[in-house]
Amino acid sequence: MLLQGTDLQILTQPLLRFDMRSSVLDWLGIILKRDLIIAFRRSSTYITPLVFFLIVITFFPLALGPQESLLSSLAPGVIWIAALLASLLAVESIFSEDFRDGSLDDFFVSLEPSFILVFAKVMIHWLITGLPILIASSLAAIILYLPLESFVPMILSLLLGTSFMSLLGALGAALSLGKSAILSAIIVLPFSIPTLLMGTSVVTFSLNNQDYSGFLMMMGAMLAIGIPLLCLLTVEALLLNYD
Amino acid sequence: MNPLRKQRLYALIAVLIGSLLATWLVVSALSENMNLFYSPSEILEVDIDENVLIRAGGMVKQGSIEKSKDSLNVRFTVTDYQNELIINYEGILPDLFDENAGVVVRGNLKTDGTFKAIEVLAKHDENYMPPEVANIIEANE
Amino acid sequence: MGSPPLFYRWSSKIIPWLGILAIIFLSVGLFWGLLIAPTDYKQGDVYRILYVHVPSAILGQSIFMFMAACGLINVVWRAKISGMMLKSAAPIGMSFTLIALVTGSVWGKPTWGTWWVWDARLTSTLILLFIYAALIGLYSSIDDKTKADRGVSILSIVGLAIIPVIKKSVDWWQTLHQPSTFTLTSSPSMSPEMYQPLLLCVIGFYLIFAFTLTLNLRNEVIDRERSKNWVKQIFVN
């Protein structure tokens, strides 16, 4: 690995320094810091989903022809499908590295709330896939001639939707730990359909100048129940490997 | 408190807060209009581009069906008992299409306020009865 | 459910009875519904497909609820038998959901004028079918059966969220699919000579489910216990 000196210290810190006095938030912070450093050391982790997203977007004008009215009416669906697929791309890597080198074992014997670990992993996954997609989506919206008024609803729906996808992805990754990467995507895809439907509806409604807040609230509700429940189920799924 | 119990307590609190928040959000979302479907009244309020495909529907108004003699063109009015929408369609109508029956149409809203349908679907209700019973009910009304 | 040998003996006794009961209920229900029940004032004879469509749609959803309940029991109490039940029920539920979609499509063509429409009821049922497929796919990808059971259990709990969406879709959204004829709060909007055979069909479909589930479960038990003595004894004699 490329890590050395102080970085290495951070990586080993949780287990050396952590004791009962630290709060859950300290724990979260330590994991986040450690994983972000690892992610940024390897630029492919956050570049790959981004490039994949933009290339898929580019396919559509090339395949369907550059007709502006057609593209702008298809834009919500195209952007959303590309975002969903791109966010599934790196799902397999959420736990696999830690599982292989044994740090996952250490987390589980530490007796600290293990759903905090899962929550941190989900946040990391969102930061390296969801966030880049969110930023790139404005570019996608421009090349697909999405009207400027629909930018805000698009960003808002993608923010909620990609977060939910990261949660689902973590569960899929935990269930298919050590298996082929495509399995986790297959498991997750059927469950992502509601997100796709609501997300595209938000943007389509804004295209028709209609109130889209209902769908945003629905997506928020999925996130609200999804964060605690999916994290807990992901912990269960991870424990499958430690029976 | 022992760590395992503390962990369970945290989890329980998180699920509780999550479900309360989710319930509140769902309830308030359901009070919003989330139909990808427009009634004749709703269609007056929105401003939809001519080439956007939408779905609309309501009851076919009595006596409003005008069929062209030499083509498959048909023109009828759909009502939600408050407002009306004139629909133009060219094609074969489903068997259950009739006056005072529900329809769902897919097509474009023209700038003159009429609707150009590319598809007409008949909606049937959840009531099932033998024809004799239906006649009795009709006679009583 | 007790020990596996006990279950084996118990199920061997009950399976023929379930089969006979299912055949009786179904043949009476379908004969009555398809041939004797009156025609509908609006749809004519086409409506008769509901004697297959409605029960299979009900079963597709209730089997999923059953599976999620098994899944929850398996995750919380690690009860092995509930995991096996979940596994045995999945293909049955998927078949019923598929039958509901196909018969619905056949019904939709003459009445609505289309084989398929992307309304909320139909779409959410299609998602249910995909979720069944995901569960079965996940099960087959994990070699250790106890682990596979638990993995599928976890996923089935997540999938449970689709059931209320299917159920309420006809009320929440303007769908082409008509609202429910049968509700808990009011009397059915269907004349008695039409819904009585339907009731028999629904019971018959539940009996088919019980019958096939017990069969599958028995096979599963034998398969997992194949190295045990009691299984060897059965097959040696």
Coordinates of C-alpha atoms in Angstrom, one line a residue:
Chain A
M1 CA 0.0 0.0 0.0
L2 CA 0.9 3.6 -0.5
L3 CA 0.3 4.5 3.1
Q4 CA 3.1 5.3 5.4
G5 CA 4.1 7.4 8.5
T6 CA 1.2 9.4 9.9
D7 CA -1.4 7.9 7.6
L8 CA -0.6 4.5 8.9
Q9 CA -1.1 5.8 12.4
I10 CA -4.7 6.9 11.5
L11 CA -5.4 3.5 10.1
T12 CA -4.4 1.7 13.2
Q13 CA -5.8 4.3 15.6
P14 CA -9.3 3.2 16.1
L15 CA -8.2 0.0 17.7
L16 CA -5.4 1.5 19.8
R17 CA -7.1 4.5 21.1
F18 CA -10.7 3.7 21.3
D19 CA -12.2 3.2 24.7
M20 CA -15.6 3.4 26.4
R21 CA -15.4 7.1 27.1
S22 CA -15.5 8.0 23.4
S23 CA -18.8 8.8 22.0
V24 CA -20.5 7.3 19.0
L25 CA -19.7 10.4 17.0
D26 CA -15.9 10.1 17.6
W27 CA -16.1 6.6 16.3
L28 CA -18.0 7.8 13.2
G29 CA -15.4 10.5 12.6
I30 CA -12.5 8.1 12.9
I31 CA -13.9 5.6 10.4
L32 CA -14.8 8.4 8.0
K33 CA -11.3 9.9 8.1
R34 CA -9.6 6.6 7.7
D35 CA -11.8 5.5 4.7
L36 CA -11.6 8.9 3.0
I37 CA -7.9 8.8 3.0
I38 CA -7.9 5.3 1.6
A39 CA -10.4 6.4 -1.1
F40 CA -8.5 9.5 -2.2
R41 CA -5.2 7.6 -2.4
R42 CA -6.8 5.6 -5.2
S43 CA -8.4 8.1 -7.6
S44 CA -10.2 5.4 -9.5
T45 CA -12.7 5.0 -6.7
Y46 CA -14.3 8.3 -7.3
I47 CA -13.4 8.9 -11.0
T48 CA -14.9 5.6 -12.3
P49 CA -18.6 6.3 -11.4
L50 CA -18.2 9.8 -12.6
V51 CA -16.8 8.9 -16.0
F52 CA -19.3 6.0 -16.4
F53 CA -22.2 8.4 -15.6
L54 CA -21.1 10.9 -18.2
I55 CA -20.4 8.3 -20.9
V56 CA -23.8 6.7 -20.5
I57 CA -25.4 10.2 -20.7
T58 CA -23.5 10.9 -23.9
F59 CA -24.8 7.7 -25.5
F60 CA -28.3 9.0 -25.7
P61 CA -27.9 12.1 -27.9
L62 CA -25.6 10.0 -30.1
A63 CA -28.0 7.1 -30.4
L64 CA -31.3 9.1 -30.5
G65 CA -30.1 12.1 -32.5
P66 CA -29.5 15.6 -31.3
Q67 CA -33.2 16.8 -31.5
E68 CA -33.6 19.2 -28.7
S69 CA -37.3 18.7 -27.8
L70 CA -36.9 14.9 -27.7
L71 CA -33.8 15.0 -25.6
S72 CA -35.2 17.4 -23.1
S73 CA -38.3 15.4 -22.6
L74 CA -36.2 12.2 -22.1
A75 CA -33.6 14.0 -19.9
P76 CA -35.2 13.1 -16.5
G77 CA -35.3 9.4 -17.2
V78 CA -31.9 9.3 -18.9
I79 CA -30.1 11.2 -16.1
W80 CA -31.8 9.0 -13.5
I81 CA -31.0 5.7 -15.1
A82 CA -27.4 6.7 -15.6
A83 CA -27.2 7.8 -12.0
L84 CA -28.7 4.6 -10.7
L85 CA -26.3 2.4 -12.7
A86 CA -23.3 4.5 -11.9
S87 CA -24.1 4.4 -8.1
L88 CA -24.2 0.6 -8.3
L89 CA -20.8 0.4 -10.0
A90 CA -18.7 0.6 -6.9
V91 CA -21.1 -1.1 -4.6
E92 CA -19.1 -4.3 -4.3
S93 CA -16.1 -2.5 -2.9
I94 CA -18.0 -1.1 0.1
F95 CA -17.0 -3.9 2.4
S96 CA -14.8 -6.2 0.4
E97 CA -11.4 -4.6 1.1
D98 CA -12.0 -4.5 4.9
F99 CA -13.3 -8.0 4.8
R100 CA -10.3 -9.3 3.0
D101 CA -7.7 -7.6 5.2
G102 CA -9.5 -8.4 8.4
S103 CA -10.3 -4.9 9.7
L104 CA -14.0 -5.8 9.5
D105 CA -13.3 -8.5 12.1
D106 CA -11.7 -6.0 14.4
F107 CA -14.8 -3.7 14.2
F108 CA -17.0 -6.5 15.2
V109 CA -15.0 -7.6 18.2
S110 CA -14.7 -3.9 19.4
L111 CA -18.2 -4.1 20.9
E112 CA -19.0 -0.6 19.6
P113 CA -22.4 -0.1 17.8
S114 CA -21.7 -1.8 14.5
F115 CA -24.4 0.1 12.7
I116 CA -22.2 3.1 13.1
L117 CA -19.6 1.4 11.1
V118 CA -22.2 0.5 8.4
F119 CA -23.5 4.1 8.4
A120 CA -20.0 5.4 8.0
K121 CA -19.4 3.0 5.1
V122 CA -22.6 4.2 3.4
M123 CA -21.5 7.8 3.8
I124 CA -18.2 7.1 2.3
H125 CA -19.8 5.3 -0.6
W126 CA -22.1 8.3 -1.2
L127 CA -19.2 10.7 -0.9
I128 CA -17.2 8.9 -3.6
T129 CA -20.1 8.0 -6.0
G130 CA -23.2 10.0 -5.1
L131 CA -21.5 13.3 -4.7
P132 CA -19.5 13.2 -8.0
I133 CA -22.7 12.1 -9.8
L134 CA -24.6 15.0 -8.3
I135 CA -22.0 17.5 -9.5
A136 CA -21.8 15.9 -13.0
S137 CA -25.6 15.9 -13.3
S138 CA -25.6 19.6 -14.0
L139 CA -23.3 19.0 -16.9
A140 CA -25.6 16.1 -18.1
A141 CA -28.6 18.4 -17.8
I142 CA -26.9 20.9 -20.1
I143 CA -26.0 18.4 -22.8
L144 CA -29.5 17.0 -22.7
Y145 CA -31.1 20.5 -22.9
L146 CA -33.0 20.1 -19.6
P147 CA -34.5 23.6 -18.9
L148 CA -32.8 25.6 -16.2
E149 CA -35.8 25.6 -14.0
S150 CA -35.6 21.9 -13.5
F151 CA -32.0 22.0 -12.2
V152 CA -33.0 22.4 -8.5
P153 CA -35.6 19.6 -8.4
M154 CA -33.1 17.4 -10.3
I155 CA -30.3 18.0 -7.8
L156 CA -32.7 17.6 -4.8
S157 CA -34.1 14.3 -6.1
L158 CA -30.6 13.0 -6.9
L159 CA -29.4 14.0 -3.5
L160 CA -32.1 11.9 -1.8
G161 CA -32.1 9.1 -4.4
T162 CA -28.3 8.5 -4.5
S163 CA -28.2 8.4 -0.7
F164 CA -30.9 5.8 -0.7
M165 CA -29.0 3.9 -3.4
S166 CA -25.9 3.9 -1.2
L167 CA -27.9 2.4 1.7
L168 CA -29.4 -0.3 -0.6
G169 CA -26.0 -0.9 -2.1
A170 CA -24.4 -1.5 1.3
L171 CA -27.0 -4.2 2.0
G172 CA -26.4 -5.8 -1.4
A173 CA -22.7 -5.7 -0.9
A174 CA -23.0 -7.2 2.6
L175 CA -25.2 -10.0 1.3
S176 CA -22.9 -10.8 -1.6
L177 CA -19.6 -10.4 0.2
G178 CA -17.0 -12.5 -1.4
K179 CA -19.2 -13.3 -4.4
S180 CA -19.2 -11.8 -7.9
A181 CA -19.6 -8.1 -8.1
I182 CA -22.6 -8.4 -10.4
L183 CA -24.6 -10.3 -7.8
S184 CA -24.9 -7.3 -5.5
A185 CA -26.2 -5.2 -8.4
I186 CA -28.8 -7.8 -9.4
I187 CA -30.0 -8.0 -5.8
V188 CA -30.3 -4.2 -5.5
L189 CA -31.9 -3.4 -8.8
P190 CA -35.5 -4.5 -8.1
F191 CA -35.4 -2.5 -4.9
S192 CA -34.2 0.6 -6.7
I193 CA -37.3 0.9 -8.9
P194 CA -39.3 3.0 -6.5
T195 CA -36.4 5.5 -6.2
L196 CA -36.2 5.6 -10.0
L197 CA -39.9 6.2 -10.3
M198 CA -40.1 9.0 -7.7
G199 CA -36.9 10.6 -8.9
T200 CA -37.9 10.9 -12.5
S201 CA -41.4 12.0 -11.4
V202 CA -39.8 14.9 -9.5
V203 CA -38.0 16.1 -12.6
T204 CA -40.9 15.4 -15.0
F205 CA -43.3 17.3 -12.8
S206 CA -41.0 20.3 -12.7
L207 CA -40.9 20.1 -16.5
N208 CA -44.7 20.4 -16.5
N209 CA -44.6 23.2 -14.0
Q210 CA -46.3 21.1 -11.4
D211 CA -45.8 20.8 -7.7
Y212 CA -43.3 18.0 -7.1
S213 CA -42.9 18.2 -3.3
G214 CA -45.0 15.1 -2.7
F215 CA -42.4 12.9 -4.4
L216 CA -39.5 14.6 -2.6
M217 CA -41.3 13.9 0.7
M218 CA -41.8 10.3 -0.3
M219 CA -38.1 10.0 -1.1
G220 CA -37.3 11.6 2.2
A221 CA -39.6 9.1 4.0
M222 CA -37.7 6.2 2.3
L223 CA -34.5 7.7 3.5
A224 CA -35.8 8.3 7.0
I225 CA -36.8 4.7 7.5
G226 CA -34.0 3.3 5.4
I227 CA -31.1 4.8 7.4
P228 CA -31.8 3.0 10.6
L229 CA -33.4 -0.1 9.2
L230 CA -31.1 -0.8 6.2
C231 CA -28.1 -0.2 8.4
L232 CA -29.3 -2.7 11.0
L233 CA -30.1 -5.3 8.3
T234 CA -26.7 -4.7 6.7
V235 CA -25.1 -5.4 10.1
E236 CA -27.0 -8.7 10.2
A237 CA -25.9 -9.5 6.7
L238 CA -22.3 -8.8 7.5
L239 CA -22.5 -11.1 10.6
L240 CA -23.5 -13.9 8.2
N241 CA -19.8 -14.2 7.4
Y242 CA -18.8 -14.6 11.1
D243 CA -20.9 -17.5 12.2
Chain B
M1 CA -24.8 -0.3 30.8
N2 CA -23.2 -3.2 29.0
P3 CA -22.1 -2.4 25.4
L4 CA -24.4 -4.9 23.7
R5 CA -27.5 -3.6 25.5
K6 CA -26.4 0.0 24.8
Q7 CA -26.1 -1.0 21.1
R8 CA -29.6 -2.4 21.0
L9 CA -31.0 0.7 22.7
Y10 CA -29.4 3.0 20.2
A11 CA -30.7 0.8 17.4
L12 CA -34.2 0.9 18.8
I13 CA -34.2 4.6 19.2
A14 CA -32.9 5.1 15.6
V15 CA -35.6 2.9 14.1
L16 CA -38.3 4.6 16.2
I17 CA -37.2 8.1 15.1
G18 CA -36.9 6.9 11.5
S19 CA -40.3 5.4 11.3
L20 CA -42.0 8.4 13.0
L21 CA -40.3 10.8 10.6
A22 CA -41.2 8.5 7.6
T23 CA -44.8 8.3 8.6
W24 CA -45.1 12.0 8.9
L25 CA -43.5 12.5 5.5
V26 CA -45.7 9.9 3.8
V27 CA -48.8 11.4 5.3
S28 CA -47.9 14.9 4.2
A29 CA -46.8 13.5 0.8
L30 CA -50.2 11.8 0.2
S31 CA -52.0 15.1 0.7
E32 CA -50.1 16.4 -2.4
N33 CA -51.1 15.7 -5.9
M34 CA -48.9 12.8 -7.0
N35 CA -50.8 11.7 -10.0
L36 CA -49.2 11.3 -13.3
F37 CA -52.7 11.7 -14.5
Y38 CA -54.9 14.8 -15.0
S39 CA -58.6 15.3 -14.6
P40 CA -60.3 17.9 -16.8
S41 CA -60.2 20.4 -13.9
E42 CA -56.5 19.8 -13.2
I43 CA -55.6 20.2 -16.8
L44 CA -56.9 23.8 -16.7
E45 CA -54.5 24.7 -13.9
V46 CA -51.3 23.4 -15.4
D47 CA -49.2 24.7 -18.2
I48 CA -48.0 21.8 -20.2
D49 CA -46.0 21.9 -23.4
E50 CA -47.7 20.7 -26.5
N51 CA -45.3 17.8 -27.2
V52 CA -45.3 16.4 -23.6
L53 CA -47.1 13.1 -23.4
I54 CA -49.6 13.0 -20.5
R55 CA -52.5 10.9 -19.3
A56 CA -55.9 12.4 -18.6
G57 CA -59.2 10.9 -17.9
G58 CA -62.7 11.1 -16.5
M59 CA -66.2 10.1 -17.5
V60 CA -67.4 10.2 -21.1
K61 CA -70.2 12.8 -21.2
Q62 CA -73.6 11.6 -22.3
G63 CA -74.4 12.3 -25.9
S64 CA -70.9 13.7 -26.7
I65 CA -69.5 11.0 -28.8
E66 CA -69.3 12.0 -32.5
K67 CA -68.0 9.3 -34.8
S68 CA -66.9 10.2 -38.3
K69 CA -68.7 8.2 -41.0
D70 CA -65.8 7.7 -43.4
S71 CA -62.8 7.3 -41.0
L72 CA -61.8 6.1 -37.6
N73 CA -61.9 9.7 -36.3
V74 CA -63.9 10.2 -33.1
R75 CA -64.4 13.2 -30.9
F76 CA -65.9 13.1 -27.4
T77 CA -66.0 15.0 -24.2
V78 CA -64.6 13.9 -20.9
T79 CA -66.0 15.3 -17.7
D80 CA -65.3 15.2 -14.0
Y81 CA -68.7 16.9 -13.4
Q82 CA -67.0 20.3 -12.9
N83 CA -65.0 20.9 -16.0
E84 CA -64.9 19.3 -19.4
L85 CA -62.2 18.3 -21.9
I86 CA -62.7 17.7 -25.6
I87 CA -60.8 14.7 -26.9
N88 CA -59.9 13.9 -30.5
Y89 CA -58.8 10.4 -31.4
E90 CA -58.2 8.3 -34.5
G91 CA -58.3 4.6 -34.0
I92 CA -60.2 1.6 -32.7
L93 CA -62.0 2.1 -29.4
P94 CA -62.0 -0.6 -26.7
D95 CA -65.2 -2.6 -26.2
L96 CA -66.1 -1.1 -22.9
F97 CA -65.9 2.5 -24.2
D98 CA -69.3 4.0 -23.7
E99 CA -71.2 7.1 -22.6
N100 CA -71.0 7.5 -18.8
A101 CA -68.1 5.1 -18.5
G102 CA -64.6 5.9 -17.3
V103 CA -61.7 6.4 -19.8
V104 CA -58.0 7.1 -19.5
V105 CA -56.4 8.7 -22.6
R106 CA -52.8 9.3 -23.4
G107 CA -51.7 12.0 -25.7
N108 CA -50.9 15.7 -26.0
L109 CA -52.7 18.8 -24.8
K110 CA -53.0 21.2 -27.7
T111 CA -52.7 24.9 -27.3
D112 CA -56.4 25.4 -28.2
G113 CA -57.4 23.4 -25.0
T114 CA -58.4 20.2 -26.8
F115 CA -56.6 16.9 -26.3
K116 CA -55.2 14.8 -29.1
A117 CA -55.2 11.2 -27.9
I118 CA -52.9 8.5 -29.3
E119 CA -54.4 5.9 -27.0
V120 CA -57.9 5.5 -25.4
L121 CA -58.3 3.0 -22.6
A122 CA -61.6 2.1 -21.0
K123 CA -61.6 2.0 -17.2
H124 CA -64.1 -0.3 -15.6
D125 CA -65.3 0.0 -12.0
E126 CA -65.2 -2.4 -9.2
N127 CA -68.9 -3.3 -9.3
Y128 CA -69.9 -6.7 -10.7
M129 CA -73.5 -7.8 -11.1
P130 CA -75.8 -9.8 -13.4
P131 CA -77.6 -7.7 -16.1
E132 CA -81.0 -8.3 -14.4
V133 CA -79.7 -6.7 -11.2
A134 CA -78.2 -3.8 -13.1
N135 CA -81.6 -3.2 -14.8
I136 CA -83.4 -3.2 -11.5
I137 CA -80.9 -0.7 -10.0
E138 CA -81.3 1.5 -13.1
A139 CA -85.1 1.3 -12.9
N140 CA -85.0 2.4 -9.2
E141 CA -82.9 5.5 -9.9
Chain C
M1 CA -42.5 -27.6 14.4
G2 CA -40.4 -30.0 16.4
S3 CA -37.7 -32.3 15.2
P4 CA -37.2 -33.1 11.5
P5 CA -38.2 -36.8 11.7
L6 CA -41.4 -35.7 13.5
F7 CA -42.1 -33.1 10.8
Y8 CA -41.5 -35.7 8.1
R9 CA -44.0 -38.2 9.5
W10 CA -46.6 -35.4 10.3
S11 CA -46.3 -33.9 6.8
S12 CA -46.6 -37.3 5.1
K13 CA -50.0 -37.7 6.8
I14 CA -51.2 -34.2 6.0
I15 CA -50.1 -33.8 2.4
P16 CA -52.8 -36.1 0.8
W17 CA -55.5 -34.3 2.7
L18 CA -54.3 -30.9 1.7
G19 CA -54.2 -32.1 -1.9
I20 CA -57.7 -33.6 -1.8
L21 CA -59.2 -30.5 -0.1
A22 CA -57.5 -28.2 -2.7
I23 CA -58.9 -30.2 -5.6
I24 CA -62.4 -30.1 -4.1
F25 CA -62.5 -26.4 -3.4
L26 CA -60.9 -25.5 -6.7
S27 CA -63.0 -27.7 -8.9
V28 CA -66.3 -26.6 -7.2
G29 CA -65.2 -22.9 -7.2
L30 CA -64.0 -22.8 -10.8
F31 CA -66.9 -24.9 -12.1
W32 CA -69.3 -22.6 -10.3
G33 CA -67.5 -19.4 -11.3
L34 CA -66.7 -20.2 -14.9
L35 CA -69.9 -22.0 -15.9
I36 CA -72.8 -21.3 -13.5
A37 CA -72.3 -17.7 -12.1
P38 CA -74.2 -15.1 -14.0
T39 CA -72.6 -12.9 -16.7
D40 CA -71.7 -9.4 -15.8
Y41 CA -74.0 -6.5 -16.9
K42 CA -71.1 -4.6 -18.4
Q43 CA -68.2 -7.0 -19.2
G44 CA -70.2 -10.1 -20.2
D45 CA -68.3 -13.3 -19.8
V46 CA -64.9 -11.7 -19.9
Y47 CA -65.0 -10.9 -16.2
R48 CA -64.9 -14.6 -15.3
I49 CA -61.1 -14.5 -15.6
L50 CA -61.2 -12.9 -12.2
Y51 CA -61.8 -16.3 -10.7
V52 CA -58.2 -17.0 -11.5
H53 CA -56.7 -13.5 -11.5
V54 CA -58.0 -12.4 -8.1
P55 CA -56.9 -15.4 -6.1
S56 CA -53.5 -15.6 -7.6
A57 CA -52.9 -11.8 -7.0
I58 CA -54.0 -12.3 -3.4
L59 CA -51.7 -15.3 -3.0
G60 CA -48.8 -13.5 -4.7
Q61 CA -49.0 -10.8 -2.0
S62 CA -49.9 -12.9 1.0
I63 CA -47.1 -15.4 0.3
F64 CA -44.7 -12.6 0.4
M65 CA -46.0 -11.4 3.7
F66 CA -45.7 -15.0 5.0
M67 CA -42.1 -15.1 3.7
A68 CA -41.2 -11.8 5.4
A69 CA -42.7 -13.1 8.7
C70 CA -40.6 -16.2 8.3
G71 CA -37.6 -14.0 7.5
L72 CA -38.1 -11.9 10.6
I73 CA -38.4 -15.0 12.8
N74 CA -35.3 -16.4 11.2
V75 CA -33.3 -13.2 11.7
V76 CA -34.4 -12.6 15.3
W77 CA -34.6 -16.1 16.8
R78 CA -32.5 -18.0 14.2
A79 CA -35.2 -20.6 13.8
K80 CA -34.0 -23.0 11.1
I81 CA -37.4 -24.2 10.1
S82 CA -38.6 -20.6 9.3
G83 CA -35.7 -20.2 6.9
M84 CA -36.6 -23.4 5.1
M85 CA -40.2 -22.3 4.9
L86 CA -39.1 -19.0 3.4
K87 CA -37.1 -20.8 0.8
S88 CA -39.9 -23.3 0.0
A89 CA -42.5 -20.6 -0.4
A90 CA -40.5 -18.3 -2.7
P91 CA -41.0 -20.2 -6.0
I92 CA -44.7 -20.7 -5.3
G93 CA -45.3 -17.0 -4.6
M94 CA -43.4 -16.0 -7.7
S95 CA -45.5 -18.4 -9.8
F96 CA -48.7 -16.9 -8.4
T97 CA -47.5 -13.4 -9.1
L98 CA -46.7 -14.3 -12.6
I99 CA -50.1 -16.0 -13.1
A100 CA -51.7 -12.8 -11.8
L101 CA -49.8 -10.6 -14.2
V102 CA -50.5 -12.9 -17.2
T103 CA -54.2 -13.3 -16.5
G104 CA -54.5 -9.6 -15.8
S105 CA -53.0 -8.9 -19.1
V106 CA -55.4 -11.2 -20.8
W107 CA -58.3 -9.5 -19.0
G108 CA -57.0 -6.1 -19.8
K109 CA -56.9 -6.5 -23.6
P110 CA -60.7 -6.9 -24.1
T111 CA -61.8 -4.5 -21.3
W112 CA -59.3 -1.7 -21.2
G113 CA -58.1 -2.1 -24.7
T114 CA -54.5 -2.9 -23.9
W115 CA -52.3 -5.8 -22.7
W116 CA -50.3 -3.7 -20.4
V117 CA -50.3 -0.2 -18.9
W118 CA -47.8 1.4 -16.7
D119 CA -50.1 2.3 -13.9
A120 CA -49.2 2.0 -10.2
R121 CA -51.0 -1.3 -9.5
L122 CA -49.4 -3.1 -12.4
T123 CA -46.0 -1.6 -12.0
S124 CA -45.8 -2.4 -8.3
T125 CA -46.9 -6.0 -8.9
L126 CA -44.1 -6.3 -11.5
I127 CA -41.6 -5.0 -8.9
L128 CA -42.9 -7.8 -6.6
L129 CA -42.1 -10.3 -9.3
F130 CA -38.6 -8.9 -9.6
I131 CA -38.1 -9.0 -5.8
Y132 CA -39.1 -12.7 -5.8
A133 CA -36.5 -13.2 -8.5
A134 CA -33.9 -11.4 -6.5
L135 CA -34.6 -13.5 -3.4
I136 CA -34.4 -16.7 -5.4
G137 CA -31.2 -15.5 -7.1
L138 CA -29.6 -14.6 -3.8
Y139 CA -30.5 -18.0 -2.3
S140 CA -29.0 -19.9 -5.2
S141 CA -25.7 -18.0 -5.0
I142 CA -24.9 -18.9 -1.4
D143 CA -23.7 -22.4 -0.9
D144 CA -24.1 -22.7 2.9
K145 CA -27.9 -23.3 3.2
T146 CA -28.2 -21.8 6.7
K147 CA -26.4 -18.7 5.6
A148 CA -28.5 -18.5 2.4
D149 CA -31.6 -18.7 4.5
R150 CA -30.5 -15.8 6.6
G151 CA -29.4 -13.7 3.7
V152 CA -32.8 -14.2 2.0
S153 CA -34.6 -13.5 5.3
I154 CA -32.9 -10.1 5.5
L155 CA -33.7 -9.2 2.0
S156 CA -37.3 -10.3 2.3
I157 CA -37.8 -7.9 5.2
V158 CA -36.7 -5.0 3.0
G159 CA -39.1 -6.3 0.2
L160 CA -42.0 -6.2 2.6
A161 CA -42.3 -2.4 1.9
I162 CA -43.7 -3.1 -1.5
I163 CA -46.8 -4.9 -0.2
P164 CA -48.7 -1.8 1.2
V165 CA -47.8 0.0 -2.0
I166 CA -49.4 -2.6 -4.2
K167 CA -52.4 -2.7 -1.8
K168 CA -53.0 1.0 -1.7
S169 CA -51.9 1.9 -5.2
V170 CA -55.4 1.9 -6.5
D171 CA -56.5 4.4 -3.9
W172 CA -53.4 6.6 -3.8
W173 CA -53.0 7.1 -7.5
Q174 CA -55.4 7.4 -10.3
T175 CA -54.9 4.0 -11.8
L176 CA -56.5 2.3 -14.8
H177 CA -56.9 -0.7 -12.5
Q178 CA -60.2 -0.5 -10.7
P179 CA -60.3 -0.2 -6.8
S180 CA -60.8 -3.2 -4.6
T181 CA -64.2 -4.9 -4.8
F182 CA -63.7 -6.4 -1.4
T183 CA -62.8 -4.2 1.6
L184 CA -62.9 -4.8 5.3
T185 CA -65.1 -1.8 6.0
S186 CA -68.0 -2.2 3.5
S187 CA -69.9 -5.0 1.9
P188 CA -68.5 -6.2 -1.4
S189 CA -69.6 -4.4 -4.5
M190 CA -70.3 -7.7 -6.3
S191 CA -73.5 -9.7 -6.2
P192 CA -73.5 -12.8 -3.9
E193 CA -73.9 -15.3 -6.7
M194 CA -70.6 -14.0 -8.1
Y195 CA -68.5 -13.7 -5.0
Q196 CA -69.4 -17.0 -3.4
P197 CA -67.6 -19.0 -6.0
L198 CA -64.7 -16.5 -5.9
L199 CA -64.5 -17.1 -2.1
L200 CA -64.2 -20.9 -2.8
C201 CA -61.5 -20.2 -5.4
V202 CA -59.5 -18.1 -3.0
I203 CA -59.7 -20.8 -0.3
G204 CA -58.7 -23.4 -3.0
F205 CA -55.7 -21.3 -4.0
Y206 CA -54.6 -21.0 -0.3
L207 CA -54.9 -24.8 -0.1
I208 CA -52.8 -25.3 -3.1
F209 CA -50.2 -23.1 -1.5
A210 CA -50.4 -25.1 1.7
F211 CA -50.1 -28.3 -0.3
T212 CA -47.1 -27.3 -2.4
L213 CA -45.4 -25.6 0.6
T214 CA -45.6 -28.7 2.7
L215 CA -44.3 -30.8 -0.2
N216 CA -41.4 -28.4 -0.8
L217 CA -40.6 -28.2 2.8
R218 CA -40.5 -31.9 3.2
N219 CA -38.1 -32.2 0.3
E220 CA -36.0 -29.5 1.9
V221 CA -35.9 -31.2 5.2
I222 CA -34.9 -34.5 3.7
D223 CA -32.3 -32.8 1.5
R224 CA -30.6 -31.0 4.5
E225 CA -30.7 -34.1 6.7
R226 CA -29.7 -36.6 4.1
S227 CA -26.6 -37.7 6.1
K228 CA -28.7 -38.4 9.2
N229 CA -29.7 -41.8 10.2
W230 CA -33.5 -41.4 10.2
V231 CA -33.4 -40.3 6.5
K232 CA -31.3 -43.3 5.6
Q233 CA -33.7 -45.6 7.4
I234 CA -36.7 -44.3 5.4
F235 CA -35.0 -44.8 2.1
V236 CA -33.4 -48.1 2.8
N237 CA -36.6 -49.8 3.8

